[in-house]
mmCIF file with all atom_site columns, C-alpha atoms in Angstrom:
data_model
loop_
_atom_site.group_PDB
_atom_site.id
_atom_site.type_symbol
_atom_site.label_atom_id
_atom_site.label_alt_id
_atom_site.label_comp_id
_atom_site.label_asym_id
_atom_site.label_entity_id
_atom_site.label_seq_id
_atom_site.pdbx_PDB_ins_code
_atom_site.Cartn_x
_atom_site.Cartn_y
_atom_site.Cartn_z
_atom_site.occupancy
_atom_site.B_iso_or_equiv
_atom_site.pdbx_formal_charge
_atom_site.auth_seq_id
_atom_site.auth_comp_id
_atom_site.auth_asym_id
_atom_site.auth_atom_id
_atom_site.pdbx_PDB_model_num
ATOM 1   C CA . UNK A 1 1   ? 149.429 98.757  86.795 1.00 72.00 ? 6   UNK A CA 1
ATOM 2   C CA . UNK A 1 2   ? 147.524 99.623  83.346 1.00 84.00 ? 7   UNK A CA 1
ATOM 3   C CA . UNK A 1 3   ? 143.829 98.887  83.265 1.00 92.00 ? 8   UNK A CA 1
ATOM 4   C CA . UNK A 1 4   ? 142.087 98.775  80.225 1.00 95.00 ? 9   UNK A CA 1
ATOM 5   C CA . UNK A 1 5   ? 138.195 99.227  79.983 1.00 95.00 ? 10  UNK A CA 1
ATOM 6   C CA . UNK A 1 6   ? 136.081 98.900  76.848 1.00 96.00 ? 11  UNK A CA 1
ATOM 7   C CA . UNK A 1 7   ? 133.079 99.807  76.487 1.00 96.00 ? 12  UNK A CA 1
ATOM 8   C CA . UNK A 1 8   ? 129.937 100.592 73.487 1.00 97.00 ? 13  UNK A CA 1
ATOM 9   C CA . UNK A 1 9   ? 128.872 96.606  72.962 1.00 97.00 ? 14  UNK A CA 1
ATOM 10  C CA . UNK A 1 10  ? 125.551 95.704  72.559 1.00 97.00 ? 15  UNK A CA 1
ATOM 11  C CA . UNK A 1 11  ? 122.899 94.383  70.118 1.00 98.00 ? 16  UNK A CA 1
ATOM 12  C CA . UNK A 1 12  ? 122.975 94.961  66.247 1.00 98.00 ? 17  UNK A CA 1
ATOM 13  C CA . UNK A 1 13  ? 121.167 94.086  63.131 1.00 98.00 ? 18  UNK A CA 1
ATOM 14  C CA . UNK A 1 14  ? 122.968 92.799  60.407 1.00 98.00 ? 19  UNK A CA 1
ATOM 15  C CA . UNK A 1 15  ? 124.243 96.368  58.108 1.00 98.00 ? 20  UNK A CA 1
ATOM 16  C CA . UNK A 1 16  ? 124.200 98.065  61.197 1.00 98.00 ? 21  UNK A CA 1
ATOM 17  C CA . UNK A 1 17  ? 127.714 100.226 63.329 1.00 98.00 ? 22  UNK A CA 1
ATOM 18  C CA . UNK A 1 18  ? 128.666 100.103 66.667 1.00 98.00 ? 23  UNK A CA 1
ATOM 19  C CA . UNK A 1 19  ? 131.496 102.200 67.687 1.00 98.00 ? 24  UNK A CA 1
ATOM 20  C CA . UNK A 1 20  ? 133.760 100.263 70.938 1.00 98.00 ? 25  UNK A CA 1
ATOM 21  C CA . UNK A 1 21  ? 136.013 102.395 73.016 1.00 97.00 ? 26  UNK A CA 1
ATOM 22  C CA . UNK A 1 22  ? 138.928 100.913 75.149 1.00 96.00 ? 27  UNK A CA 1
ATOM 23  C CA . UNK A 1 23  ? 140.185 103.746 77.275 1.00 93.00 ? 28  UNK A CA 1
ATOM 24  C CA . UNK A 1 24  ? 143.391 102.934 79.651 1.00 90.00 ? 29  UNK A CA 1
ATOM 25  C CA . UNK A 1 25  ? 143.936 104.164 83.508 1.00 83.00 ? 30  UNK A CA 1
ATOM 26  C CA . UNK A 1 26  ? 146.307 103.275 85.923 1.00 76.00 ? 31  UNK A CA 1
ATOM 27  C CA . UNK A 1 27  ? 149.715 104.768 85.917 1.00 71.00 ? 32  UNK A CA 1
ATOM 28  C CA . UNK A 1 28  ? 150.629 106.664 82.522 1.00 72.00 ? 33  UNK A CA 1
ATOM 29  C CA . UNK A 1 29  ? 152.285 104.874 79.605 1.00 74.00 ? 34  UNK A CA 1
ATOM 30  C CA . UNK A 1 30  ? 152.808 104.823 76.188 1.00 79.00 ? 35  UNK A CA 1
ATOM 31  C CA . UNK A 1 31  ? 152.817 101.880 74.274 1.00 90.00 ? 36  UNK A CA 1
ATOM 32  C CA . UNK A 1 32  ? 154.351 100.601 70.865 1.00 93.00 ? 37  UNK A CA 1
ATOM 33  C CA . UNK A 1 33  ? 150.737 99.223  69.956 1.00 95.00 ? 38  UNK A CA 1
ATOM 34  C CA . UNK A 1 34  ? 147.492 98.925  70.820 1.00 95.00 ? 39  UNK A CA 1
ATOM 35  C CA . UNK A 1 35  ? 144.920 96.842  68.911 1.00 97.00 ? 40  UNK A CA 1
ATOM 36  C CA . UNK A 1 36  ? 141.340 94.759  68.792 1.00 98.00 ? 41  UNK A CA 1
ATOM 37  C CA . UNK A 1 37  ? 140.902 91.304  69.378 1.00 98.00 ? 42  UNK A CA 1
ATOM 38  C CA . UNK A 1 38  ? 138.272 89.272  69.782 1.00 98.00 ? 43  UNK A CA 1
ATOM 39  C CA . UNK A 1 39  ? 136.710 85.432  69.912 1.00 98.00 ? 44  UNK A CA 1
ATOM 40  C CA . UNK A 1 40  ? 133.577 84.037  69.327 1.00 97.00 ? 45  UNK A CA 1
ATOM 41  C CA . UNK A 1 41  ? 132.409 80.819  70.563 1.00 93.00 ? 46  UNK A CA 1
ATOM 42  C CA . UNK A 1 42  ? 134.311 77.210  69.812 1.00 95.00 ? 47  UNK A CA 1
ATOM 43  C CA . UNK A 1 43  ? 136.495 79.564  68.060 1.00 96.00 ? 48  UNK A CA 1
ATOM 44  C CA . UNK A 1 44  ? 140.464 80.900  69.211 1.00 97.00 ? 49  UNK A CA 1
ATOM 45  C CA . UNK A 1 45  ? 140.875 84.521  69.528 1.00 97.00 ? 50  UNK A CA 1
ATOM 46  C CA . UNK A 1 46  ? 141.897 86.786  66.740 1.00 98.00 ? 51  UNK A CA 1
ATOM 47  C CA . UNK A 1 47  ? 143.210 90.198  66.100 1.00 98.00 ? 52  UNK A CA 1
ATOM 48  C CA . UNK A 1 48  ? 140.806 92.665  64.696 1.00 98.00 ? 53  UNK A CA 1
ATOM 49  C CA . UNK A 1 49  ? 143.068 95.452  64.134 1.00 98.00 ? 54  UNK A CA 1
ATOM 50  C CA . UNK A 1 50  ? 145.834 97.268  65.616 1.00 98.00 ? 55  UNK A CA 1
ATOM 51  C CA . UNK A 1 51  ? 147.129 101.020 65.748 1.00 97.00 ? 56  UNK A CA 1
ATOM 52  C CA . UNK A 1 52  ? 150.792 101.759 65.750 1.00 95.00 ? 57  UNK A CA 1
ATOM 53  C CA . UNK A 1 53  ? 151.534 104.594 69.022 1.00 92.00 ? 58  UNK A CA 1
ATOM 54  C CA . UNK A 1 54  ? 154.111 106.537 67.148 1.00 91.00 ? 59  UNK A CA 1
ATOM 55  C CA . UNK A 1 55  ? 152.850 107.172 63.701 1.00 93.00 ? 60  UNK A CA 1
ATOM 56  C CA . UNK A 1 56  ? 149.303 105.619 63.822 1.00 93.00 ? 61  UNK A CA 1
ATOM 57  C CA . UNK A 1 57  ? 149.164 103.155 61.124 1.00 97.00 ? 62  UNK A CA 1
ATOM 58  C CA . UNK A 1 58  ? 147.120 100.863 60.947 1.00 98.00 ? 63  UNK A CA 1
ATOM 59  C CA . UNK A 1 59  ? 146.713 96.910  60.370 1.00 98.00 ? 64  UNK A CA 1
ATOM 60  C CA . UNK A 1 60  ? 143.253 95.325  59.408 1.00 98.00 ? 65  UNK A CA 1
ATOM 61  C CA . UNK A 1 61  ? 142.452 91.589  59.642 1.00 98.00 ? 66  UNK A CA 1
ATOM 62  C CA . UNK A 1 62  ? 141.198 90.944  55.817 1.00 98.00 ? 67  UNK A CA 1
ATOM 63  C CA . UNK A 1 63  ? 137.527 90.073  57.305 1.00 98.00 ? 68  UNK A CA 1
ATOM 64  C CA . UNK A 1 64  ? 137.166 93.512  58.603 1.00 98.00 ? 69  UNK A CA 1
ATOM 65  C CA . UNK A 1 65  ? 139.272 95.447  55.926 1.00 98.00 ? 70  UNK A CA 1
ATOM 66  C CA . UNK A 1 66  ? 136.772 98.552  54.364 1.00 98.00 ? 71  UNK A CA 1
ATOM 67  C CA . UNK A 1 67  ? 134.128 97.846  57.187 1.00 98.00 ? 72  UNK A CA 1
ATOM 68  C CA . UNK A 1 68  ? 136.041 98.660  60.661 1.00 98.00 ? 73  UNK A CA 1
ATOM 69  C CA . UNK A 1 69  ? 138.328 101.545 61.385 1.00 98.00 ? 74  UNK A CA 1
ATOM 70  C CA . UNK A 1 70  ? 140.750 101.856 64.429 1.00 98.00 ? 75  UNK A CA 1
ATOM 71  C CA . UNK A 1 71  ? 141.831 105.121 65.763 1.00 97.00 ? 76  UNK A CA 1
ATOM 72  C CA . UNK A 1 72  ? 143.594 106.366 69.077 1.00 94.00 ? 77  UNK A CA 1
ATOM 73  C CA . UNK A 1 73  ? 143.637 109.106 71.299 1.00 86.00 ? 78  UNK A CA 1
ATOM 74  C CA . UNK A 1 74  ? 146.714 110.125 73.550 1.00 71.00 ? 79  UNK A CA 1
ATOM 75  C CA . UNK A 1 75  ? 146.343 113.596 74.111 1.00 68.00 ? 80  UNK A CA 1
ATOM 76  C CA . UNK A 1 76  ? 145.203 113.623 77.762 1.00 69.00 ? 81  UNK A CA 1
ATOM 77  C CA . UNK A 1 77  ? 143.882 109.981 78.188 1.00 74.00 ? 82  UNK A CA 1
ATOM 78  C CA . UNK A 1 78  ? 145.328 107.106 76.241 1.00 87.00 ? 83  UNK A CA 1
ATOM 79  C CA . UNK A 1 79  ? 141.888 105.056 74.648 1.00 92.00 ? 84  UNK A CA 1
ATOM 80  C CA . UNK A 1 80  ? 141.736 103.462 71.442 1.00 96.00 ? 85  UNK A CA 1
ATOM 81  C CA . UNK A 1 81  ? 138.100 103.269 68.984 1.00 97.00 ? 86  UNK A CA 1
ATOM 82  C CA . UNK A 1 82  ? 136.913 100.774 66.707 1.00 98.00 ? 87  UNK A CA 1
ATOM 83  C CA . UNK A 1 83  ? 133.828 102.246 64.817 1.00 98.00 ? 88  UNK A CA 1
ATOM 84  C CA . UNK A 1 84  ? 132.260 98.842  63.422 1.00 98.00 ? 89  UNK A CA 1
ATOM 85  C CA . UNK A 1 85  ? 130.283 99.268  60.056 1.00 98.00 ? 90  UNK A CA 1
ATOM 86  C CA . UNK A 1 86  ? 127.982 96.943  57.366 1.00 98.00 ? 91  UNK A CA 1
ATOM 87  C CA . UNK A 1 87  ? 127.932 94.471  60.704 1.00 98.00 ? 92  UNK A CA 1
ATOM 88  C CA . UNK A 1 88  ? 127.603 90.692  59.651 1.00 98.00 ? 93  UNK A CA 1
ATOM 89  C CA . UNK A 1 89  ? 126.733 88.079  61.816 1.00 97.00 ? 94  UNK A CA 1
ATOM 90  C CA . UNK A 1 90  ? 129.566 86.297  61.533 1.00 97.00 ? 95  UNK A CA 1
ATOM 91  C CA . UNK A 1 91  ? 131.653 89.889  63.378 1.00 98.00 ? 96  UNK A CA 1
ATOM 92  C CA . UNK A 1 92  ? 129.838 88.527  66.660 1.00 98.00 ? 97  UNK A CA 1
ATOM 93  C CA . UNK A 1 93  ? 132.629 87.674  69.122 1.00 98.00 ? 98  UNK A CA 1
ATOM 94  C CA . UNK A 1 94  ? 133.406 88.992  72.620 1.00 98.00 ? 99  UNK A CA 1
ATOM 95  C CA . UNK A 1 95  ? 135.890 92.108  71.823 1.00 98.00 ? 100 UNK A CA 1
ATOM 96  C CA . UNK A 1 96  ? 139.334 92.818  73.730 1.00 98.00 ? 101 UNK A CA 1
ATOM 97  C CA . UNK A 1 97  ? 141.155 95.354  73.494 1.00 98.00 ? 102 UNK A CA 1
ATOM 98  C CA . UNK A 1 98  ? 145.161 94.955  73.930 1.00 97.00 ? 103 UNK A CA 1
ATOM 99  C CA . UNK A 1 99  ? 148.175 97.316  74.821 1.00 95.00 ? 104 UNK A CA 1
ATOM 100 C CA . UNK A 1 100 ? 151.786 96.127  73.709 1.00 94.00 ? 105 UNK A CA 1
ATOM 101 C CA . UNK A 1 101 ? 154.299 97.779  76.406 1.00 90.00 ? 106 UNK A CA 1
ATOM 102 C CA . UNK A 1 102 ? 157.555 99.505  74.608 1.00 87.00 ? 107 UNK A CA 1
ATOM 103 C CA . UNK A 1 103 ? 160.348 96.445  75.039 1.00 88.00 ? 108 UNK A CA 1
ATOM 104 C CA . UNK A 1 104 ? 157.613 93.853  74.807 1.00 87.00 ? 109 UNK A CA 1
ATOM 105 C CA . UNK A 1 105 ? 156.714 91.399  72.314 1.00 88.00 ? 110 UNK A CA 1
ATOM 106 C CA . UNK A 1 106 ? 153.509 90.582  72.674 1.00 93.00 ? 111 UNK A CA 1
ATOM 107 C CA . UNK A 1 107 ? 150.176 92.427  74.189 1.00 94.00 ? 112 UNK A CA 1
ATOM 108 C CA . UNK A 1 108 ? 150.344 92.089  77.688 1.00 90.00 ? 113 UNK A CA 1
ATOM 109 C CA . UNK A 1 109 ? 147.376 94.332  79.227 1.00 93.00 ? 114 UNK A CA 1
ATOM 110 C CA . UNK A 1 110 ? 144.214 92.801  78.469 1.00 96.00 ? 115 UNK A CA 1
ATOM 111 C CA . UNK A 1 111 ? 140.812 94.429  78.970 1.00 97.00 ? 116 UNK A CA 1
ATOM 112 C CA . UNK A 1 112 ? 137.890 92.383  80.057 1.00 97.00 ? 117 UNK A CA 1
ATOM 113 C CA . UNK A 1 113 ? 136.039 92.077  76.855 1.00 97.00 ? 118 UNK A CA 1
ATOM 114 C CA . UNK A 1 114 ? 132.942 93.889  75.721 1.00 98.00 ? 119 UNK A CA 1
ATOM 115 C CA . UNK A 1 115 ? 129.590 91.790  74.233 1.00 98.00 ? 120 UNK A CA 1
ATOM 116 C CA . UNK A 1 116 ? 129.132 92.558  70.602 1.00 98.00 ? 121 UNK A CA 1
ATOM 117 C CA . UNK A 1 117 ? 126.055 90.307  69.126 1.00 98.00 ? 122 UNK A CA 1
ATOM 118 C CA . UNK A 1 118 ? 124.924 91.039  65.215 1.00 98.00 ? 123 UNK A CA 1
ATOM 119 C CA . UNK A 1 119 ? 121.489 89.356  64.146 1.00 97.00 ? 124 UNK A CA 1
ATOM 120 C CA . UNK A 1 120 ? 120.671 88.361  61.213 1.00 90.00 ? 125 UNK A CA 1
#
């Protein structure tokens, strides 16, 4: 059993950062992805970004593209960033962060989603 736990949320003005952090414990794995998601109210959920495992490249959605940047540690402790800049109201959403296993097709360990709130 994986669990993933993110963490940095909080409170921002509009133009400011916030940097989350999803770090994984539970057994050891490696996945073929990890990424960002998150949902706001009245609204479905949506990927932010995701991270490639093997070579690190990353994917953007275009509403976060030259604002947000993903990166990954798997040295000792697998954990995935998302340093959040130029914050907009409209990036406030509850934010999950996802593991794809290797063989799988989809994300299928979920964290529990971390509060991020931008005012304007």
């Amino acid at each position: 059993q994986v669990q993933l736990v993110e963490s940095g949320g909080g409170l921002v003005q509009a133009g400011g950062s916030l940097r989350l952090s999803c770090a994984a414990s539970g057994r050891t794995f490696s996945p073929v992805a990890m990424g960002w998601f998150r949902q706001a109210p009245g609204r479905e959920r949506e990927i932010v970004a995701r991270i490639r495992w093997a070579n690190g490249e990353p994917y953007y959605a275009d509403s976060v593209k030259g604002r947000f940047t993903i990166s990954k540690q798997n040295a000792r402790n697998t954990a995935i960033y998302l340093q959040m800049n130029s914050l907009k109201s409209e990036d406030t959403a509850v934010y999950y962060c996802a593991a794809q296993r290797v063989g799988a097709t989809s994300y299928s360990d979920w964290g529990q989603g971390t509060q991020v709130t931008v005012s304007s």
